[in-house]
Protein backbone atom coordinates (compact mmCIF):
# COMPACT_ATOMS: atom_id res chain seq x y z
CA MET A 1 -14.22 -19.91 8.41
CA ASN A 2 -10.63 -21.09 8.39
CA VAL A 3 -8.68 -18.25 6.81
CA LEU A 4 -5.17 -18.08 5.36
CA LEU A 5 -3.52 -14.67 5.14
CA ILE A 6 -0.50 -14.44 2.82
CA GLY A 7 2.36 -12.08 3.66
CA SER A 8 4.73 -11.04 6.40
CA GLY A 9 4.74 -7.25 6.72
CA GLY A 10 3.10 -4.48 8.70
CA ARG A 11 0.14 -4.44 6.35
CA GLU A 12 -0.44 -8.13 7.02
CA HIS A 13 -0.12 -7.70 10.78
CA ALA A 14 -2.81 -5.00 10.65
CA LEU A 15 -5.05 -7.20 8.50
CA ALA A 16 -4.46 -10.20 10.79
CA TRP A 17 -5.26 -8.11 13.86
CA LYS A 18 -8.58 -7.02 12.33
CA ILE A 19 -9.52 -10.41 10.84
CA ALA A 20 -8.80 -12.07 14.21
CA ALA A 21 -11.61 -9.98 15.74
CA SER A 22 -14.23 -11.37 13.32
CA PRO A 23 -17.03 -13.48 14.86
CA ILE A 24 -17.17 -15.60 11.69
CA LEU A 25 -13.50 -16.65 12.01
CA SER A 26 -12.74 -20.20 13.15
CA LYS A 27 -8.94 -20.22 12.78
CA LEU A 28 -6.49 -17.76 11.24
CA TYR A 29 -3.25 -18.94 9.61
CA CYS A 30 -0.56 -16.77 8.05
CA ALA A 31 2.14 -17.71 5.55
CA PRO A 32 4.85 -16.89 6.40
CA GLY A 33 3.84 -14.24 8.98
CA ASN A 34 6.09 -12.53 11.53
CA PRO A 35 6.48 -12.47 15.35
CA GLY A 36 3.75 -9.86 15.74
CA ILE A 37 1.29 -11.76 13.56
CA ALA A 38 2.07 -14.87 15.64
CA ASN A 39 0.16 -13.24 18.52
CA VAL A 40 -3.12 -13.45 16.58
CA ALA A 41 -2.56 -16.24 14.02
CA GLU A 42 -0.71 -19.51 13.52
CA CYS A 43 2.28 -18.71 11.31
CA ILE A 44 3.51 -21.33 8.86
CA ALA A 45 6.82 -21.01 6.98
CA VAL A 46 5.54 -21.36 3.42
CA ASP A 47 6.88 -19.15 0.61
CA PRO A 48 4.04 -17.13 -1.02
CA ALA A 49 5.89 -17.47 -4.36
CA ASP A 50 5.38 -21.27 -4.22
CA HIS A 51 1.77 -21.48 -5.36
CA ASP A 52 1.65 -25.29 -5.20
CA ALA A 53 2.83 -25.20 -1.58
CA ILE A 54 0.19 -22.59 -0.73
CA ILE A 55 -2.54 -24.74 -2.31
CA ALA A 56 -1.27 -27.82 -0.45
CA LEU A 57 -1.37 -25.84 2.81
CA CYS A 58 -4.96 -24.80 2.09
CA ARG A 59 -5.96 -28.45 1.66
CA GLN A 60 -4.03 -29.57 4.73
CA LYS A 61 -5.62 -26.93 6.98
CA SER A 62 -9.10 -27.00 5.39
CA ILE A 63 -8.83 -23.34 4.42
CA ASP A 64 -12.14 -21.77 3.36
CA PHE A 65 -10.80 -18.38 2.32
CA VAL A 66 -7.42 -16.85 1.37
CA VAL A 67 -6.52 -13.16 1.73
CA VAL A 68 -3.45 -12.14 -0.30
CA GLY A 69 -1.50 -9.24 1.21
CA PRO A 70 1.51 -8.38 -1.02
CA GLU A 71 1.54 -7.48 -4.69
CA ALA A 72 4.17 -9.89 -6.06
CA PRO A 73 2.08 -13.10 -5.64
CA LEU A 74 -0.95 -11.35 -7.18
CA VAL A 75 1.01 -10.19 -10.23
CA ALA A 76 2.36 -13.76 -10.51
CA GLY A 77 -1.21 -15.12 -10.64
CA ILE A 78 -1.69 -16.73 -7.23
CA ALA A 79 -5.38 -15.79 -7.16
CA ASP A 80 -5.98 -17.59 -10.46
CA ASP A 81 -4.22 -20.73 -9.20
CA LEU A 82 -6.23 -20.73 -5.96
CA ARG A 83 -9.54 -20.25 -7.80
CA ALA A 84 -8.62 -23.01 -10.25
CA SER A 85 -8.19 -25.27 -7.21
CA GLY A 86 -11.65 -24.37 -5.92
CA ILE A 87 -10.39 -22.10 -3.11
CA SER A 88 -12.10 -18.76 -2.45
CA VAL A 89 -9.65 -15.85 -2.51
CA PHE A 90 -9.60 -12.09 -2.01
CA GLY A 91 -7.37 -10.60 -4.69
CA PRO A 92 -7.34 -9.83 -8.41
CA SER A 93 -6.53 -12.19 -11.25
CA LYS A 94 -3.13 -11.99 -12.92
CA ALA A 95 -4.73 -10.10 -15.81
CA ALA A 96 -6.33 -7.56 -13.46
CA ALA A 97 -3.19 -7.23 -11.31
CA ARG A 98 -1.47 -5.69 -14.36
CA LEU A 99 -2.88 -2.43 -13.01
CA GLU A 100 0.00 -2.59 -10.53
CA GLY A 101 2.36 -4.91 -12.37
CA SER A 102 2.78 -2.57 -15.35
CA LYS A 103 2.61 1.20 -15.06
CA GLY A 104 2.52 1.41 -18.85
CA PHE A 105 -0.52 -0.87 -18.98
CA THR A 106 -2.35 1.40 -16.53
CA LYS A 107 -1.40 4.55 -18.44
CA ASP A 108 -2.68 3.01 -21.68
CA LEU A 109 -5.93 2.04 -19.93
CA CYS A 110 -6.32 5.64 -18.75
CA THR A 111 -5.91 6.86 -22.34
CA GLN A 112 -8.39 4.29 -23.66
CA PHE A 113 -11.10 5.06 -21.11
CA ASP A 114 -10.55 8.81 -20.51
CA ILE A 115 -9.29 8.46 -16.93
CA PRO A 116 -7.52 11.66 -15.78
CA THR A 117 -3.74 11.19 -15.41
CA GLY A 118 -0.51 12.92 -16.38
CA ALA A 119 0.82 12.91 -19.97
CA TYR A 120 3.34 10.10 -20.56
CA GLN A 121 5.40 8.02 -22.94
CA ARG A 122 6.66 4.41 -22.69
CA PHE A 123 10.23 3.47 -23.61
CA THR A 124 12.26 0.29 -24.10
CA GLN A 125 15.50 2.08 -25.04
CA PRO A 126 17.39 4.60 -22.89
CA GLU A 127 18.29 7.06 -25.66
CA SER A 128 14.71 7.63 -26.79
CA ALA A 129 13.64 8.11 -23.15
CA LYS A 130 16.41 10.66 -22.62
CA ALA A 131 15.50 12.51 -25.83
CA TYR A 132 11.89 12.79 -24.61
CA ILE A 133 13.06 14.08 -21.21
CA ARG A 134 15.28 16.72 -22.84
CA HIS A 135 12.35 17.82 -25.00
CA GLU A 136 9.86 17.97 -22.13
CA GLY A 137 12.21 19.44 -19.50
CA VAL A 138 12.02 19.15 -15.73
CA PRO A 139 10.37 18.59 -13.32
CA ILE A 140 9.48 15.17 -14.72
CA VAL A 141 8.81 11.68 -13.34
CA VAL A 142 10.71 8.52 -14.33
CA LYS A 143 9.21 5.14 -13.38
CA ALA A 144 10.32 1.54 -13.78
CA ASP A 145 7.37 -0.14 -15.49
CA GLY A 146 7.20 -3.22 -13.24
CA LEU A 147 7.17 -4.02 -9.51
CA ALA A 148 9.99 -2.30 -7.63
CA ALA A 149 8.75 -2.43 -4.01
CA GLY A 150 7.77 1.24 -4.06
CA LYS A 151 11.29 2.35 -4.98
CA GLY A 152 11.25 2.49 -8.80
CA VAL A 153 10.02 6.10 -9.04
CA VAL A 154 12.18 9.21 -9.36
CA VAL A 155 10.63 12.68 -9.26
CA ALA A 156 13.37 14.66 -10.98
CA PHE A 157 13.78 18.41 -10.57
CA GLU A 158 17.13 18.47 -12.38
CA LEU A 159 17.79 17.17 -15.89
CA GLN A 160 20.78 15.03 -14.89
CA GLN A 161 18.74 13.38 -12.12
CA ALA A 162 16.11 12.32 -14.68
CA LEU A 163 18.73 11.02 -17.13
CA ASP A 164 20.46 9.09 -14.33
CA ALA A 165 17.11 7.56 -13.35
CA VAL A 166 16.66 6.25 -16.90
CA ASP A 167 20.14 4.70 -16.78
CA ALA A 168 19.44 3.15 -13.36
CA CYS A 169 16.32 1.43 -14.73
CA PHE A 170 17.91 0.08 -17.89
CA GLU A 171 21.10 -0.95 -16.09
CA GLY A 172 19.13 -3.23 -13.77
CA ALA A 173 18.80 -1.25 -10.52
CA PHE A 174 15.24 -2.61 -10.23
CA GLY A 175 15.81 -5.96 -11.93
CA GLY A 176 13.30 -6.89 -14.61
CA ALA A 177 10.98 -4.10 -13.43
CA GLY A 178 13.14 -1.57 -15.28
CA ALA A 179 13.21 -3.31 -18.66
CA GLU A 180 10.62 -0.74 -19.75
CA VAL A 181 10.42 2.83 -18.48
CA VAL A 182 7.47 5.21 -18.24
CA VAL A 183 8.29 8.92 -18.31
CA GLU A 184 5.42 11.11 -17.25
CA GLU A 185 4.31 14.63 -16.51
CA TYR A 186 5.00 16.05 -13.04
CA LEU A 187 1.65 16.79 -11.41
CA GLU A 188 1.25 19.71 -8.98
CA GLY A 189 -1.04 19.31 -5.98
CA GLU A 190 -1.58 17.28 -2.84
CA GLU A 191 -1.21 13.50 -2.82
CA ALA A 192 -3.79 11.17 -1.31
CA SER A 193 -4.43 7.43 -1.09
CA PHE A 194 -7.94 6.23 -1.91
CA PHE A 195 -9.12 2.65 -1.48
CA CYS A 196 -12.06 0.67 -2.87
CA LEU A 197 -13.12 -2.92 -2.29
CA CYS A 198 -14.18 -4.39 -5.63
CA ASP A 199 -16.01 -7.54 -6.74
CA GLY A 200 -15.73 -7.23 -10.52
CA LYS A 201 -18.83 -5.04 -10.83
CA THR A 202 -19.23 -2.98 -7.66
CA ALA A 203 -16.60 -0.68 -6.16
CA LEU A 204 -17.18 0.18 -2.49
CA PRO A 205 -15.22 3.21 -1.17
CA PHE A 206 -12.95 1.95 1.60
CA GLY A 207 -11.21 4.86 3.21
CA THR A 208 -8.64 7.54 2.54
CA ALA A 209 -5.15 8.20 3.88
CA GLN A 210 -2.02 10.23 3.27
CA ASP A 211 1.37 8.57 3.12
CA HIS A 212 4.81 10.09 3.73
CA LYS A 213 7.09 8.69 1.01
CA ARG A 214 10.29 10.66 1.60
CA VAL A 215 12.78 9.21 4.05
CA GLY A 216 13.52 12.43 5.94
CA ASP A 217 11.75 15.07 8.00
CA GLY A 218 10.19 17.86 5.98
CA ASP A 219 9.59 15.48 3.06
CA THR A 220 13.31 15.41 2.19
CA GLY A 221 15.54 12.64 0.86
CA VAL A 222 14.76 9.67 -1.36
CA ASN A 223 11.44 7.94 -1.89
CA THR A 224 10.71 4.91 0.30
CA GLY A 225 7.87 2.42 0.63
CA GLY A 226 6.37 4.87 3.16
CA MET A 227 7.59 6.29 6.47
CA GLY A 228 4.20 6.91 8.03
CA ALA A 229 0.57 7.70 7.26
CA TYR A 230 -2.63 9.09 8.69
CA SER A 231 -6.32 8.63 7.94
CA PRO A 232 -8.63 10.16 6.86
CA ALA A 233 -6.98 12.47 4.31
CA PRO A 234 -8.49 15.94 4.87
CA VAL A 235 -8.16 16.77 1.16
CA MET A 236 -10.49 13.85 0.33
CA THR A 237 -13.78 15.56 1.12
CA GLN A 238 -17.02 13.78 0.24
CA ALA A 239 -17.21 15.88 -2.93
CA MET A 240 -13.66 14.79 -3.89
CA VAL A 241 -14.49 11.13 -3.16
CA ASP A 242 -17.59 11.39 -5.37
CA LEU A 243 -15.53 12.97 -8.16
CA THR A 244 -12.84 10.26 -7.85
CA MET A 245 -15.47 7.51 -8.02
CA ARG A 246 -17.12 9.06 -11.10
CA ASP A 247 -14.03 10.04 -13.09
CA LEU A 248 -11.46 7.39 -12.09
CA ILE A 249 -12.78 4.32 -10.27
CA GLU A 250 -15.98 3.64 -12.23
CA PRO A 251 -14.35 4.05 -15.69
CA THR A 252 -11.53 1.77 -14.51
CA MET A 253 -14.00 -0.90 -13.39
CA ARG A 254 -15.90 -0.63 -16.69
CA GLY A 255 -12.68 -0.62 -18.70
CA MET A 256 -11.21 -3.67 -16.98
CA ALA A 257 -14.46 -5.60 -17.53
CA GLU A 258 -14.51 -4.51 -21.18
CA ILE A 259 -10.98 -5.82 -21.84
CA GLY A 260 -11.86 -9.15 -20.20
CA ALA A 261 -10.10 -8.61 -16.87
CA PRO A 262 -12.82 -7.61 -14.36
CA PHE A 263 -11.25 -6.27 -11.17
CA SER A 264 -11.87 -8.03 -7.86
CA GLY A 265 -9.93 -7.25 -4.69
CA VAL A 266 -8.77 -3.91 -3.36
CA LEU A 267 -8.10 -1.08 -5.79
CA PHE A 268 -5.70 1.45 -4.29
CA ALA A 269 -5.55 4.71 -6.21
CA GLY A 270 -2.58 6.97 -5.64
CA LEU A 271 -4.04 10.38 -6.44
CA MET A 272 -2.78 13.89 -7.04
CA ILE A 273 -5.45 16.42 -6.15
CA THR A 274 -4.72 19.16 -8.70
CA ARG A 275 -6.42 22.48 -9.44
CA ASN A 276 -8.36 20.58 -12.10
CA GLY A 277 -9.51 17.81 -9.75
CA PRO A 278 -8.14 14.33 -8.97
CA LYS A 279 -5.64 12.73 -11.34
CA LEU A 280 -4.27 9.20 -11.14
CA ILE A 281 -0.59 8.82 -10.25
CA GLU A 282 -0.76 5.02 -10.16
CA TYR A 283 -2.92 2.07 -9.17
CA ASN A 284 -1.96 -0.64 -6.71
CA THR A 285 -3.94 -3.86 -6.53
CA ARG A 286 -3.49 -4.57 -2.81
CA PHE A 287 -3.82 -2.70 0.46
CA GLY A 288 -1.33 0.09 1.07
CA ASP A 289 1.52 -0.15 3.51
CA PRO A 290 1.52 1.75 5.90
CA GLU A 291 -1.99 3.02 5.05
CA THR A 292 -3.64 -0.27 6.06
CA GLN A 293 -2.39 0.17 9.61
CA VAL A 294 -4.36 3.40 10.07
CA LEU A 295 -7.42 2.17 8.17
CA MET A 296 -7.74 -0.93 10.35
CA LEU A 297 -7.66 1.18 13.51
CA ARG A 298 -10.61 3.21 12.17
CA LEU A 299 -12.76 0.46 10.57
CA LYS A 300 -15.90 -0.30 12.61
CA ASP A 301 -17.17 -3.21 10.53
CA ASP A 302 -16.14 -6.86 10.28
CA LEU A 303 -13.25 -6.87 7.79
CA LEU A 304 -13.54 -10.58 7.06
CA LEU A 305 -17.21 -10.22 6.11
CA LEU A 306 -16.36 -7.39 3.70
CA LEU A 307 -13.45 -9.23 2.07
CA LYS A 308 -15.58 -12.37 1.58
CA ALA A 309 -18.36 -10.28 0.02
CA ALA A 310 -15.81 -8.86 -2.44
CA ALA A 311 -14.63 -12.37 -3.32
CA ASP A 312 -18.21 -13.62 -3.73
CA GLY A 313 -19.59 -10.71 -5.78
CA GLY A 314 -21.78 -9.43 -2.95
CA LEU A 315 -20.50 -5.90 -2.34
CA HIS A 316 -23.70 -4.25 -3.62
CA GLN A 317 -25.29 -5.33 -0.33
CA MET A 318 -22.45 -4.03 1.89
CA SER A 319 -21.29 -0.77 3.42
CA ALA A 320 -18.20 0.23 5.39
CA ARG A 321 -18.44 2.34 8.55
CA TRP A 322 -15.55 4.28 10.09
CA ASN A 323 -14.69 5.78 13.43
CA ASP A 324 -14.50 9.55 13.12
CA ASP A 325 -11.29 9.70 15.18
CA PRO A 326 -8.23 10.01 12.94
CA ALA A 327 -5.41 7.46 13.16
CA LEU A 328 -1.69 7.93 12.54
CA THR A 329 1.21 5.49 12.15
CA VAL A 330 4.95 6.09 12.52
CA VAL A 331 7.32 3.73 10.72
CA MET A 332 10.45 2.75 12.63
CA ALA A 333 13.04 1.70 10.05
CA ALA A 334 16.45 0.06 10.22
CA ARG A 335 19.51 2.26 9.79
CA GLY A 336 20.47 2.38 6.11
CA TYR A 337 16.88 2.11 4.81
CA PRO A 338 15.90 2.29 1.97
CA ALA A 339 19.22 1.66 0.20
CA ALA A 340 20.87 -0.95 2.46
CA PRO A 341 19.01 -1.55 5.74
CA GLU A 342 21.07 -3.16 8.50
CA LYS A 343 19.52 -6.39 9.74
CA GLY A 344 20.00 -8.27 12.99
CA SER A 345 19.91 -5.52 15.63
CA VAL A 346 17.97 -6.32 18.82
CA ILE A 347 14.74 -4.48 19.63
CA ARG A 348 13.77 -4.18 23.29
CA GLY A 349 11.06 -2.55 25.31
CA LEU A 350 7.99 -3.31 23.21
CA GLU A 351 6.04 -4.72 26.13
CA GLU A 352 7.09 -1.84 28.36
CA ALA A 353 6.17 0.65 25.64
CA GLY A 354 2.78 -1.02 25.62
CA GLY A 355 -0.03 0.48 23.72
CA GLY A 356 -3.31 0.99 25.44
CA ALA A 357 -6.82 1.25 24.11
CA ASN A 358 -5.89 3.52 21.20
CA VAL A 359 -2.37 2.30 20.27
CA GLU A 360 -1.18 -0.80 18.39
CA ILE A 361 2.39 -1.76 17.49
CA PHE A 362 2.37 -3.63 14.18
CA HIS A 363 5.43 -5.67 13.20
CA ALA A 364 6.65 -5.02 9.66
CA GLY A 365 10.16 -6.51 9.44
CA THR A 366 10.92 -8.47 12.59
CA ALA A 367 12.15 -11.96 13.43
CA LYS A 368 12.98 -13.96 16.55
CA LYS A 369 16.56 -15.08 17.21
CA ASN A 370 17.74 -16.73 20.42
CA GLY A 371 14.56 -15.58 22.14
CA GLU A 372 15.10 -11.93 21.20
CA LEU A 373 13.23 -9.74 18.74
CA ILE A 374 15.48 -8.54 15.93
CA ALA A 375 15.19 -6.24 12.92
CA ASN A 376 14.77 -8.30 9.76
CA GLY A 377 13.84 -5.75 7.10
CA GLY A 378 13.91 -2.10 6.09
CA ARG A 379 10.67 -0.96 7.69
CA VAL A 380 10.55 -2.80 11.00
CA LEU A 381 7.76 -1.49 13.27
CA ASN A 382 4.60 0.58 12.76
CA VAL A 383 3.50 2.41 15.91
CA THR A 384 -0.15 3.25 15.25
CA ALA A 385 -2.50 5.39 17.34
CA SER A 386 -5.86 7.11 17.15
CA GLY A 387 -7.03 10.31 18.81
CA LYS A 388 -9.71 12.99 18.69
CA THR A 389 -7.42 15.00 16.40
CA VAL A 390 -4.44 14.16 14.21
CA ARG A 391 -2.21 16.01 16.69
CA GLU A 392 -3.55 13.86 19.54
CA ALA A 393 -2.97 10.66 17.52
CA GLN A 394 0.53 11.90 16.65
CA GLN A 395 1.37 12.58 20.31
CA ALA A 396 0.11 9.15 21.36
CA ALA A 397 2.16 7.37 18.68
CA TYR A 398 5.40 9.24 19.36
CA ALA A 399 5.02 8.71 23.13
CA VAL A 400 5.19 4.95 22.47
CA VAL A 401 8.01 5.30 19.90
CA ALA A 402 10.09 7.09 22.56
CA LYS A 403 9.81 4.08 24.90
CA ILE A 404 11.08 1.51 22.36
CA ASP A 405 14.72 0.61 22.99
CA TRP A 406 16.25 0.26 19.52
CA PRO A 407 19.30 2.50 18.94
CA GLU A 408 19.80 1.09 15.43
CA GLY A 409 16.37 2.28 14.31
CA PHE A 410 15.25 5.67 13.01
CA TYR A 411 11.98 7.39 12.15
CA ARG A 412 10.56 10.66 10.91
CA HIS A 413 9.50 13.14 13.59
CA ASP A 414 6.83 14.96 11.57
CA ILE A 415 4.28 12.36 10.44
CA GLY A 416 0.92 14.08 9.99
CA TRP A 417 2.36 17.61 9.68
CA ARG A 418 0.12 18.60 6.78
CA ALA A 419 -3.10 17.61 8.58
CA ILE A 420 -1.92 19.20 11.85
CA GLU A 421 -1.30 22.50 10.00
CA ARG A 422 -4.93 22.34 8.84
CA GLU A 423 -6.13 21.74 12.41
């Protein structure tokens, strides 16, 4: 097959790296891609937001199958437009992508179909949101309803912090995403990321991971898109996976079909494992970033075959096998991330840092300028390694991080700490 992958981040580099290994691949293209992806695919400078240009590219390159990486094109309906043009695509419809595009929509779905989640209210006016927060007290969680690149969530432990978060949303800190606000119960427990490939009817469990959202060591500082991850998540035992499938994933699949928006693509459940079992924090309708980087290092099977089966409604015949060795990824970010990352600094030493059999360096926010690799985003590199234990994977990843010559970058030094404590 000729395959087009849409996106330009670390998630897409990991997907491209895995798709490129498929025996059923003829040629891999990526729009727009990045310098790392260019090592395994032909990158073409087409804007994923321009659906007509993407469709024209598919016709020009005789694309058989499209894999959509980021959430924004999915929420904007790119999968519908591709299907309407007769092009096979992995990704949910616009109606199904509301699971990520509107936190309020997902919360209402949970209420309708008895899916365990925290108590909540939706607001379109700041004063009513603030009155609810004062009544409920802290800790409490304030979320912009729409897409905010992983940054529209404030977990408030002080009343003023929660009230300020409401103001930030309604005053446009997250653009149109904050036109509506969801205020919800603070859930106690351990977070985990759980993935399923879905074809509208069947949901196939597709790995677990734990992300590190806070910018600083010791889980301190503001929330980010993710500073590192490891897989599998020790808290997601087989019993917990079974419970999550029964109480969250299967009712969601049934509910989405019932409301006329059957879910096809990857369903990414952000979970809180509480004393009363798993509860949904939020759904995403695409692969996680940086969770994909660790999942792809562990996946034994042909990713392209699995994604095509999801697109074609054939997941009931498929399974996914995983290497037992855990994998861990460290995000190297540009100084100033997440508020105002500094772009343009030169990154050296990647080739010297190397990798080896169990290490991959995925590019997340890089570009080429005058023959040099430069930082071109907030999260810039994902140094990803596997090992017999999480500690071994951690040591392998940080050994490579230490060899990368990029003074303007920073990273957390404790990725995987929770799993290493368990070991």
